[in-house]
mmCIF file of C-alpha atoms in Angstrom:
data_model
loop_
_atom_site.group_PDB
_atom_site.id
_atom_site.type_symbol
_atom_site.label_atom_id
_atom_site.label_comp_id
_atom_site.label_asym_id
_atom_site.label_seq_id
_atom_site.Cartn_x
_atom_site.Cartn_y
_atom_site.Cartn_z
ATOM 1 C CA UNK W 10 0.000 0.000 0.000
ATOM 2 C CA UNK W 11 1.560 3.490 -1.165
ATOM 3 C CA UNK W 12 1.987 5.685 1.629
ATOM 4 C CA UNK W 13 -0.428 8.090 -0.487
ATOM 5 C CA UNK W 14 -3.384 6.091 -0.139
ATOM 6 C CA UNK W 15 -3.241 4.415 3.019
ATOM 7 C CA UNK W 16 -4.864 7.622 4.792
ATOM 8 C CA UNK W 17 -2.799 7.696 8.103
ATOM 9 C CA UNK W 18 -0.442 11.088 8.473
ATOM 10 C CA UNK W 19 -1.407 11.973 4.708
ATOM 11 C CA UNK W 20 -1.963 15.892 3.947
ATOM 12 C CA UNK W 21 -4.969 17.470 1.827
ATOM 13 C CA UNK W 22 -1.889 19.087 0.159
ATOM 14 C CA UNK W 23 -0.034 15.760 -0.958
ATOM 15 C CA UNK W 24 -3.534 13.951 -2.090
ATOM 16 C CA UNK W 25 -4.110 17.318 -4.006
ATOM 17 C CA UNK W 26 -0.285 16.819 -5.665
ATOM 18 C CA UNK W 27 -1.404 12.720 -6.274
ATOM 19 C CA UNK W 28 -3.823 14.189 -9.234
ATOM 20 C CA UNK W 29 -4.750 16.613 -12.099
ATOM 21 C CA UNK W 30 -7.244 18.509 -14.304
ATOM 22 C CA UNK W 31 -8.651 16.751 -17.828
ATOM 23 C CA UNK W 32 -10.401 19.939 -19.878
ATOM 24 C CA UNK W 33 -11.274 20.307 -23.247
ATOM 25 C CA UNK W 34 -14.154 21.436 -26.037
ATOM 26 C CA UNK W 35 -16.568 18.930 -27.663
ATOM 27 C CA UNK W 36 -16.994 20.046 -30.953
ATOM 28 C CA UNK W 37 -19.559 19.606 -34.203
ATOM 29 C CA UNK W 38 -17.355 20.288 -37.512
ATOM 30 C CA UNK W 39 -20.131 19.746 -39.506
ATOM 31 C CA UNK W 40 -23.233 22.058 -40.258
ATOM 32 C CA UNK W 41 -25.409 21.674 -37.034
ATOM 33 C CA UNK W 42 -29.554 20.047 -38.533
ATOM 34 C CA UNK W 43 -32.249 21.766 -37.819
ATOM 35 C CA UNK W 44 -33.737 20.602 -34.366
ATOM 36 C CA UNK W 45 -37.834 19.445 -34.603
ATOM 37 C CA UNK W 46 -40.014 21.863 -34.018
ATOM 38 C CA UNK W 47 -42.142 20.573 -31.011
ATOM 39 C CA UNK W 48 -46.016 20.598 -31.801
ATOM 40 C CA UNK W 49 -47.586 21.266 -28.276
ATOM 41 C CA UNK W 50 -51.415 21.763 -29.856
ATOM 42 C CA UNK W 51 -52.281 18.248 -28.554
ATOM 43 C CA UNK W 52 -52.290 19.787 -24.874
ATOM 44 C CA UNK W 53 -54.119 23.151 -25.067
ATOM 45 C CA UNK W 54 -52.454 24.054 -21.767
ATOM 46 C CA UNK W 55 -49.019 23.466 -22.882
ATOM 47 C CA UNK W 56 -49.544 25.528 -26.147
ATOM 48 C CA UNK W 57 -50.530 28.435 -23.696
ATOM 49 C CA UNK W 58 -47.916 28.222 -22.149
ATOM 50 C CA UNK W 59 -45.275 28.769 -25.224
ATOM 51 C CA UNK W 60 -47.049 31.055 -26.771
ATOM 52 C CA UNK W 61 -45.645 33.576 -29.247
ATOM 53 C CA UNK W 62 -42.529 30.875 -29.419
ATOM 54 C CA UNK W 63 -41.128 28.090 -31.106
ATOM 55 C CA UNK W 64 -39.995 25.525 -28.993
ATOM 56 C CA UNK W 65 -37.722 22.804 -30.342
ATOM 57 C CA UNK W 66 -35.794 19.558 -29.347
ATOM 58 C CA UNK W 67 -32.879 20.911 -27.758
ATOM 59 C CA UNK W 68 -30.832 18.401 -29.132
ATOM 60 C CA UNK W 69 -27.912 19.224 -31.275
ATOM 61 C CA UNK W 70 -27.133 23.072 -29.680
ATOM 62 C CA UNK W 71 -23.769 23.841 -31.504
ATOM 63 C CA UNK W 72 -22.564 27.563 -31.090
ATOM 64 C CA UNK W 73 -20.752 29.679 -34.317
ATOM 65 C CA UNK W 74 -17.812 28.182 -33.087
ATOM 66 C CA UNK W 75 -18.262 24.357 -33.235
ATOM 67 C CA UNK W 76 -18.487 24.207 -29.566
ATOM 68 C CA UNK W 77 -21.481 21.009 -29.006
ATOM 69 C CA UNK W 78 -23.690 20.933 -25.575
ATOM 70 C CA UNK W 79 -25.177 19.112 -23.598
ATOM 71 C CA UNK W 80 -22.411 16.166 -24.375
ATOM 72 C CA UNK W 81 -21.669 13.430 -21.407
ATOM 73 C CA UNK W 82 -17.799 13.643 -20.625
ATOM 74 C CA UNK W 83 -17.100 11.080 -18.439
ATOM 75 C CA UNK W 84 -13.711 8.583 -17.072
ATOM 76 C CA UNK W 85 -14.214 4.921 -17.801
ATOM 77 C CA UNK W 86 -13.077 1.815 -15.644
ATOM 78 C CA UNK W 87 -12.382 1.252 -11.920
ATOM 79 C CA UNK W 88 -11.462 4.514 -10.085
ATOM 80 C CA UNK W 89 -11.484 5.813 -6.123
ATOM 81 C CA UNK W 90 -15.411 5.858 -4.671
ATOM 82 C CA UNK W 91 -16.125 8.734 -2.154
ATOM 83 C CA UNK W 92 -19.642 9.306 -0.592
ATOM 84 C CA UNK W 93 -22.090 11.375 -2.847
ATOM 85 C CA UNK W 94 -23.193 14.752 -2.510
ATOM 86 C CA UNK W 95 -25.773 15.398 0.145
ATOM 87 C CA UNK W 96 -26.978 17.900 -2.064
ATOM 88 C CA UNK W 97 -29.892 16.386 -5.269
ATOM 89 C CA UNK W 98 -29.350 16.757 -8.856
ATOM 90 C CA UNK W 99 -32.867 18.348 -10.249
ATOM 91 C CA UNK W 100 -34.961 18.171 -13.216
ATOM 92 C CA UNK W 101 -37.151 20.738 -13.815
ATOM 93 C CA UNK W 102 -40.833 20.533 -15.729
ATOM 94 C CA UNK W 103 -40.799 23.824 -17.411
ATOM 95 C CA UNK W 104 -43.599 24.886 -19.949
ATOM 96 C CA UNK W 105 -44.088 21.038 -20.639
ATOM 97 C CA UNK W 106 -40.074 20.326 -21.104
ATOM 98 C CA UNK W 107 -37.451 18.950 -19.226
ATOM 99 C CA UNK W 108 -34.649 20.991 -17.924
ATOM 100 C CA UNK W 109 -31.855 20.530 -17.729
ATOM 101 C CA UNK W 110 -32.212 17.655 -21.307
ATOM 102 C CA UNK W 111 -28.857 16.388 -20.248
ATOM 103 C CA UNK W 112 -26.837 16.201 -16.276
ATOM 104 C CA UNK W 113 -24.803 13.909 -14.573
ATOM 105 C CA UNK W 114 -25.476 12.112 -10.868
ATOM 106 C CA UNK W 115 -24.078 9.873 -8.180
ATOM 107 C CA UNK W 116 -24.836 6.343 -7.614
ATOM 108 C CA UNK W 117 -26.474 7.021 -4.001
ATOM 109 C CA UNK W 118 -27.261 10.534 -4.640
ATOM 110 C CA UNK W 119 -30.573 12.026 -5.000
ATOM 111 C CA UNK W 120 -32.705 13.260 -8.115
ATOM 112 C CA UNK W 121 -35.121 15.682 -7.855
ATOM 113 C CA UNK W 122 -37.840 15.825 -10.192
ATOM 114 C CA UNK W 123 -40.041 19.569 -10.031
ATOM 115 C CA UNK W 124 -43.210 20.163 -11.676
ATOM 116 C CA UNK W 125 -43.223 23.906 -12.026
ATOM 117 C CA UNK W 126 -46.208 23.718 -14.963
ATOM 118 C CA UNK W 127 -49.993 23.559 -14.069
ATOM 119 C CA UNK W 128 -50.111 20.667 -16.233
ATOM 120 C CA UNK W 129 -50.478 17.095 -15.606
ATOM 121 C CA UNK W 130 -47.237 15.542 -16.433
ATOM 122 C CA UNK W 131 -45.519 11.976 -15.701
ATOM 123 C CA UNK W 132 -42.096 10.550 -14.971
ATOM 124 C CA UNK W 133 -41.189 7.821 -16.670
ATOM 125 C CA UNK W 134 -37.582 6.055 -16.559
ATOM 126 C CA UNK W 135 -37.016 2.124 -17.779
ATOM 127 C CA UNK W 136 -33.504 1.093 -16.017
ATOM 128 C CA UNK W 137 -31.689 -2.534 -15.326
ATOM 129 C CA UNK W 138 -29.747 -1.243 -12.579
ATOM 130 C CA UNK W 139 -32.513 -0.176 -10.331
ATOM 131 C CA UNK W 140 -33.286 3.239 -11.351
ATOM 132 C CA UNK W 141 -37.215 2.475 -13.126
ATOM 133 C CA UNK W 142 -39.666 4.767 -11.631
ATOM 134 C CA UNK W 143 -42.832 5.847 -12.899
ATOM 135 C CA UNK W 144 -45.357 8.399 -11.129
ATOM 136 C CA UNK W 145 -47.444 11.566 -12.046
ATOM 137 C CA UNK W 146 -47.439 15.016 -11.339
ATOM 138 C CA UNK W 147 -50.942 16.511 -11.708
ATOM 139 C CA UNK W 148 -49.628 20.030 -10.482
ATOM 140 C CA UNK W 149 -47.424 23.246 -9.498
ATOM 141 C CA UNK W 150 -44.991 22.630 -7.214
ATOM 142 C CA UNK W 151 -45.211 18.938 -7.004
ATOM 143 C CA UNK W 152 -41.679 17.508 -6.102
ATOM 144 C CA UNK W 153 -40.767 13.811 -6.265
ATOM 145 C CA UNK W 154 -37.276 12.673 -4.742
ATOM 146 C CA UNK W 155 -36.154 9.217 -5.884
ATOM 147 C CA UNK W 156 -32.758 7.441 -4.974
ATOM 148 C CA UNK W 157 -30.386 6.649 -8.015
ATOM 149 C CA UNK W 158 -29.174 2.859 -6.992
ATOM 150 C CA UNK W 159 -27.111 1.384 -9.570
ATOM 151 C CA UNK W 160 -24.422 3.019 -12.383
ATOM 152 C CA UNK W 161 -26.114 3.551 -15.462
ATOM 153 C CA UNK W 162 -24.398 4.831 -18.568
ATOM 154 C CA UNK W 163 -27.577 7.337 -19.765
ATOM 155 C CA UNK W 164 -31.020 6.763 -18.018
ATOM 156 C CA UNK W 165 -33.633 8.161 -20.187
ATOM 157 C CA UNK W 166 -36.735 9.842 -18.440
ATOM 158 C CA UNK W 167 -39.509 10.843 -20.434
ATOM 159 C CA UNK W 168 -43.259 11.660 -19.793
ATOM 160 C CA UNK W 169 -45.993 8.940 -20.990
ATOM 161 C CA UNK W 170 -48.267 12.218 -21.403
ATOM 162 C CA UNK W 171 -46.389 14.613 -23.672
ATOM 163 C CA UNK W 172 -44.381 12.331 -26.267
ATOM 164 C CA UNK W 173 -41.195 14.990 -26.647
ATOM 165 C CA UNK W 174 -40.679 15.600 -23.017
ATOM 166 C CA UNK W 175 -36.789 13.563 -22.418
ATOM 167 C CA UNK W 176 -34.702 14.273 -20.464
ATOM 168 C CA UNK W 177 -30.970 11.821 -20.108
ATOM 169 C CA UNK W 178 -29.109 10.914 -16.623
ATOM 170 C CA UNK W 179 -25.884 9.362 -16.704
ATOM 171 C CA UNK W 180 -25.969 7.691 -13.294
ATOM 172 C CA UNK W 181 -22.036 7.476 -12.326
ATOM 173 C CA UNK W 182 -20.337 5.143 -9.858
ATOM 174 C CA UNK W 183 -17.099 7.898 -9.524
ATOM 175 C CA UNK W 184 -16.952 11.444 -9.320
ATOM 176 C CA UNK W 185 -15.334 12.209 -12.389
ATOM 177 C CA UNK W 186 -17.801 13.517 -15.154
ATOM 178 C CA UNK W 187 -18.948 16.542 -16.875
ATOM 179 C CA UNK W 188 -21.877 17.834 -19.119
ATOM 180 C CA UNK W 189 -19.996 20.225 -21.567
ATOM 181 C CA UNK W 190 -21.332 24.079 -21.646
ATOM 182 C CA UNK W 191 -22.680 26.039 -24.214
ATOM 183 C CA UNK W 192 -19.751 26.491 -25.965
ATOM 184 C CA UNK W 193 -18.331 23.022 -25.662
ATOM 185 C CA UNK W 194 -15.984 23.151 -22.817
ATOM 186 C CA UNK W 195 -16.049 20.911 -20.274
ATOM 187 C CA UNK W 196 -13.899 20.386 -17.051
ATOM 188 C CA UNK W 197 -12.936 17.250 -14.431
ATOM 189 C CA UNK W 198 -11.106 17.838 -11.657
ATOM 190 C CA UNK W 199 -9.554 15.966 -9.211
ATOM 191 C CA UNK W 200 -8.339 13.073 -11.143
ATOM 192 C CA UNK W 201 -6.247 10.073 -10.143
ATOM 193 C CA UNK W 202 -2.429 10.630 -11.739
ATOM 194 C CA UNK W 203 -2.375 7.969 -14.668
ATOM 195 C CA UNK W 204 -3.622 6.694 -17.859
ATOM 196 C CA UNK W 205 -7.244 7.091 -18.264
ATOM 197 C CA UNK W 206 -10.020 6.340 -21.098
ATOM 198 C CA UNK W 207 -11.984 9.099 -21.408
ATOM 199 C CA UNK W 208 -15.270 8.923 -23.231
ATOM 200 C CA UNK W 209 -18.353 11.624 -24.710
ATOM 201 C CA UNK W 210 -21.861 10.615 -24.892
ATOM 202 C CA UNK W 211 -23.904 12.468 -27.166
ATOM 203 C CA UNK W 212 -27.716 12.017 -27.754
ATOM 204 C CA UNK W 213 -27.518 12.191 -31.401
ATOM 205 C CA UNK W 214 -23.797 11.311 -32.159
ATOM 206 C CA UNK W 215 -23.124 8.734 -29.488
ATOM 207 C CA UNK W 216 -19.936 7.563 -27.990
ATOM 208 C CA UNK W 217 -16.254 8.838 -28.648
ATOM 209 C CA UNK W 218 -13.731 8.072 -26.688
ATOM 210 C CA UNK W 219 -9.616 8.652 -26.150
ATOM 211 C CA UNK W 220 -7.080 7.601 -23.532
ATOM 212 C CA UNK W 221 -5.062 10.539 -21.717
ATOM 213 C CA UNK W 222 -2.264 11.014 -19.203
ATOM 214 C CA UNK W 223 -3.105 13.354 -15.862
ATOM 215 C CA UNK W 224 0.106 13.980 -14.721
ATOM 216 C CA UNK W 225 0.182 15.252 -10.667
ATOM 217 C CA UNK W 226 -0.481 18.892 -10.407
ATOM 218 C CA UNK W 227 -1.041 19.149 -14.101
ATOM 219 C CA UNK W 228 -3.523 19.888 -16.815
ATOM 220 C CA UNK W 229 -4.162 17.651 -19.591
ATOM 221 C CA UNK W 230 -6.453 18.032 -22.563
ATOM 222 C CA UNK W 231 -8.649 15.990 -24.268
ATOM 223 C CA UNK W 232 -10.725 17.414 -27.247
ATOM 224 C CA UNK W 233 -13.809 15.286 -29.065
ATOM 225 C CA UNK W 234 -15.104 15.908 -32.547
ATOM 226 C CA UNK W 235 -18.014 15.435 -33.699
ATOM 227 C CA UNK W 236 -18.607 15.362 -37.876
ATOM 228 C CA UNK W 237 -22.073 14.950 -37.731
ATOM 229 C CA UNK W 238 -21.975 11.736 -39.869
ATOM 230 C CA UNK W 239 -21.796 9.845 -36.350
ATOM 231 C CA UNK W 240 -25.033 7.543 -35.700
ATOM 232 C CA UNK W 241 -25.531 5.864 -32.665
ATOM 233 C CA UNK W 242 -26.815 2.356 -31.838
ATOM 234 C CA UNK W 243 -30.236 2.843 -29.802
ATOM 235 C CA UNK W 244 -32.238 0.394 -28.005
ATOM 236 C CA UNK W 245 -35.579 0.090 -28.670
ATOM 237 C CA UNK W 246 -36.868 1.147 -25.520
ATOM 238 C CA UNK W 247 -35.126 4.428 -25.862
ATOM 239 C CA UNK W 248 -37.162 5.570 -29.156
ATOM 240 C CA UNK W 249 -39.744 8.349 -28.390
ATOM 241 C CA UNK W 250 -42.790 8.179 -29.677
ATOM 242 C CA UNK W 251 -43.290 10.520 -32.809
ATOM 243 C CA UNK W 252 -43.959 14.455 -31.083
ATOM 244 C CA UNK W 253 -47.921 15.188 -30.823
ATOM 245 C CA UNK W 254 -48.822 11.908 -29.655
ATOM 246 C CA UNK W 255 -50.325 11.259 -27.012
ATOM 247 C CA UNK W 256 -48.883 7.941 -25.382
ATOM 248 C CA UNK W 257 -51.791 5.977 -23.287
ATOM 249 C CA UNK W 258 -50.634 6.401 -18.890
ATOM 250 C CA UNK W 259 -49.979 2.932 -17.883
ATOM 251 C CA UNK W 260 -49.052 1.247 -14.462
ATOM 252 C CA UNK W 261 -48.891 5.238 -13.341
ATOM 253 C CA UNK W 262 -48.345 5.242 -9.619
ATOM 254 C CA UNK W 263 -50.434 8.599 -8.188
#
């Protein structure tokens, strides 16, 4: 057992000095598509609410200069545990849509799940690792708080009422992850000296990954790209039902 990690007579100072930064962009080199227009006039209520707008799929946001949101940026393999945040991760229902689409969480931590619409809505996730819920909302200021259990590469949460709600939750075992910002940049902190894989997840592009070097005190960077020719493999569960459709509520616990 190095001396580092056996805990007894080591300084915050020399665990800090055991590990380094991974930044970078994720980038779209390729002309960003058009996102689908969202047709809310199967739910009166939700129409009122974005009126005089045009709400789309917020699902391929690139900015003028490449930079791709909203991507999953993430270590892969075995690395140190430490407790989860006390504090939840939160999803939002805002004027029928899920915010934030894409965020990362603990195994162990909390989620949050806000209804801050008048409108019935549902919560919906499908998971093999323990994370399936499934209960309704009916009004303002409803909050649900459910457990994540197991580590689950992109949970997909949608509502069984309003077809283009989704929202996606990688579920991590480790603390090193990101969601990249508007304009692409992401950050991890914190990490283990060594080689490490690290991999983006990207709703409509999928998985890219490369292996890096975090040298002790040090900042390495890793940088994804994206052509836009990228198509990922999706499991059948995870198709949406086509936007304006209204899916029947089954096995809905109130």
């Amino acid at each position: 057992c190095l001396a580092l990690w056996c805990g007894a007579g080591v300084s915050h100072a020399a665990v800090a000095d055991a590990t380094g930064t991974i930044t970078g962009h994720v980038r779209l080199t390729g002309p960003a598509p058009g996102n689908p227009i969202i047709r809310m006039g199967m739910d009166p209520q939700c129409a009122s609410l974005n009126a005089g707008t045009r709400p789309v799929q917020a699902i391929v946001l690139r900015n003028p200069d490449g930079g791709l949101a909203n991507a999953l940026v993430d270590l892969e393999g075995t690395l140190p545990g430490s407790k989860p945040p006390a504090q939840p991760v939160v999803i939002e229902q805002q004027k029928c849509i899920y915010t934030p689409r894409v965020l990362g969480a603990r195994v162990g931590q909390v989620l949050r799940i806000k209804n801050d619409d008048s409108v019935f809505h549902n919560v919906h996730s499908a998971s093999t690792a323990g994370n399936d819920f499934n209960f309704s909302q009916p009004s303002a200021g409803m909050v649900r708080e459910v457990t994540l259990k197991g580590p689950d590469r992109m949970l997909h949460v949608k509502c069984d009422v309003h077809s283009w709600m989704a929202a996606f939750v990688a579920v991590e075992p480790h603390q090193y992850f990101s969601v990249s910002d508007p304009d692409g940049s992401f950050t991890i902190g914190g990490v283990p000296a060594g080689r490490h894989t690290v991999r983006v997840w990207h709703e409509r592009y999928g998985e890219l990954t490369q292996m890096v070097t975090v040298a002790a005190g040090k900042t390495v960077t890793a940088d994804f790209a994206y052509t836009g020719q990228e198509h990922p493999k999706q499991a059948q569960d995870d198709v949406l039902v086509p936007e304006g459709v209204v899916a029947l509520r089954l096995r809905v616990d109130q």
